[in-house]
Amino acid sequence: FEIHEGWDFFAHRSRFILLGFKTTVDNQEEKTLWLDDVSVTERESPRDGRMIDDTTLDYEPLQHRLKPGPRLEFTLDAEKRLRRSTRDAGGVSFHRVAGWTRAPYDRDGEYTLSPELERAVREMRLPMTRFYAVGDEPFSLEEALDKVAEVCRRIGVPEDHTVLEFETQGATSKLPPEVWARGVRYSLQQGYRFRHWEVANEPYLMRPGTAFPSPDAYIEHFKAVSRAIHNVQPDAQMGIAINPGSLTWGNYVLKQAAGFYDFVVGHHYAFIRNVHERRLEEVALIENFRKLDAILRLNALIRTYNSDREVYQYDTEWGMHSGGLNGEKADYVDRNANIFGTLHRAVRLIYYTREDILRGASSWEMFSRIRAQGFGILSPDMPDKRFMIYWLYYYFNRHVGEWVLDMDGTAPYGYPDEVDDDYDLSDVPPGPITPTLATISENGRTIYLVIANGSWDRAIPCRVNLRDFEAKNATGIVLSHSNPDGKPLLERKGEAVAQLPVTVTEQGLVFTIPGHSVVFLTVQRD
């Protein structure tokens, strides 16, 4: 067995070799193993080149915009625009065409969304979405593409902002490149505008019966599919699936497939251990700041391997993904989707939209069963009810203008004094308790604010000074919930959504952000 420095590991990061021996893959077999001798020999590697160690790359750290200070007070100049907002950050992913909740189609190909549920999806104003396993339905690939196009039409999501993946959701089989090309050709013939193609869903999980027993097997398949699709659609955008934390399924895949992919799919879930024992600050702030730094470092690696072309990240699944104290899967852990999970997503959305970290993101997932609320947004079981995260997306996508405004001011910084040993903060510089997004409409007549308060107990007064913008009126919404272990599914909207009092002064705005809440403000000029 051989391992190669610079490919399988980096010497300065891995100072020891631990040898492990597995006697059998069949647990019914006797498991006695005799070892006569073990030796380790160092020699020059025959491999040319090496991977780039991403920990050695220089990149701009996460920008918080507001400086540390005793209070939340900042100035917005309507003429100081940083960049266009990353509006595609506010997407939500579907499961598949005939999803596990029998939505939006059932296995017989019948459309199942009630008018109420369809309207609820449309009212989220999603800028993008994603379907996987489009070529693994009980009907043809062509019919599946027709159905995706119909869903996009009904809910108002542009086809050219929809990511499609064709192969089995568990990556236990793959489609020949010519089948991929056939699907893309059919899409073009029908006049559809789909152009983002993600090849395989999480192949790095190596499930039993995987079609990709090694990264090289996936890379070879990806390159063949990329060539086949580009022969049919030269401007196609090819998405490669990686595990960002893996040398072999992350760094290696990016290096070896460079030149064949246009966007990178990292699935930046936040895996938080013992989430029921965590403080809100740890979940909403620390974990996000750590994850966002890793995404920025990944961007630096992508740029290094693709210095001659623009490659971006389009994250097609993300969210809180924490197991239960008794081994429950994330789907059954309420904190992934109640006020804890909602605050976690709100902070991520603020930075995704403001800082140009990636091209877009669609979180997991559109439909859930009532018995499994951990990623809950909507449920066909109760089409007249909404999960808490639904209202986050409903209001967030209504409060993102075309341009991000610069912010000059301060915010309270800090983390709780008592954190678990798992939360070593040496790699997480302090950040604001109240991450803030300020944007302005294209015509400059409306300013939008989204502010998340990551402290459970502390209400934060806020003063916003406005320049080159005379506010005529302002309205506010607050999203919050008093129970850290409450159910994500709300019996009524008023359990989590209320009006926020806002005072308009000659200088700007004055209001207070309650603890464990997200506030949304719309400010109109005269």
Coordinates of C-alpha atoms in Angstrom, one line a residue, residues 4 23 31 34 50 66 71 94 102 128 132 151 159 173 222 287 330 334 357 368 386 398 409 414:
H4 CA 2.0 10.0 -1.5
T23 CA -9.6 -8.4 8.9
K31 CA -11.8 -12.2 12.8
W34 CA -1.8 -12.6 12.6
R50 CA 1.4 17.8 -6.1
L66 CA -19.4 46.7 11.2
R71 CA -23.9 49.5 20.4
F94 CA -36.6 20.3 -4.4
R102 CA -45.0 12.5 -3.6
M128 CA -33.2 29.6 -8.0
Y132 CA -31.6 15.8 -8.7
V151 CA -42.8 23.4 -12.1
E159 CA -35.0 27.8 -15.9
S173 CA -25.4 4.1 -10.8
F222 CA -17.3 13.9 -15.1
E287 CA -20.6 27.7 13.3
A330 CA -31.1 15.2 11.2
D334 CA -36.3 19.9 15.6
I357 CA -19.0 34.4 -1.5
S368 CA -41.0 17.4 4.4
R386 CA -46.0 26.8 7.3
R398 CA -38.7 40.3 -0.3
G409 CA -20.5 51.9 12.1
G414 CA -18.5 38.6 21.3

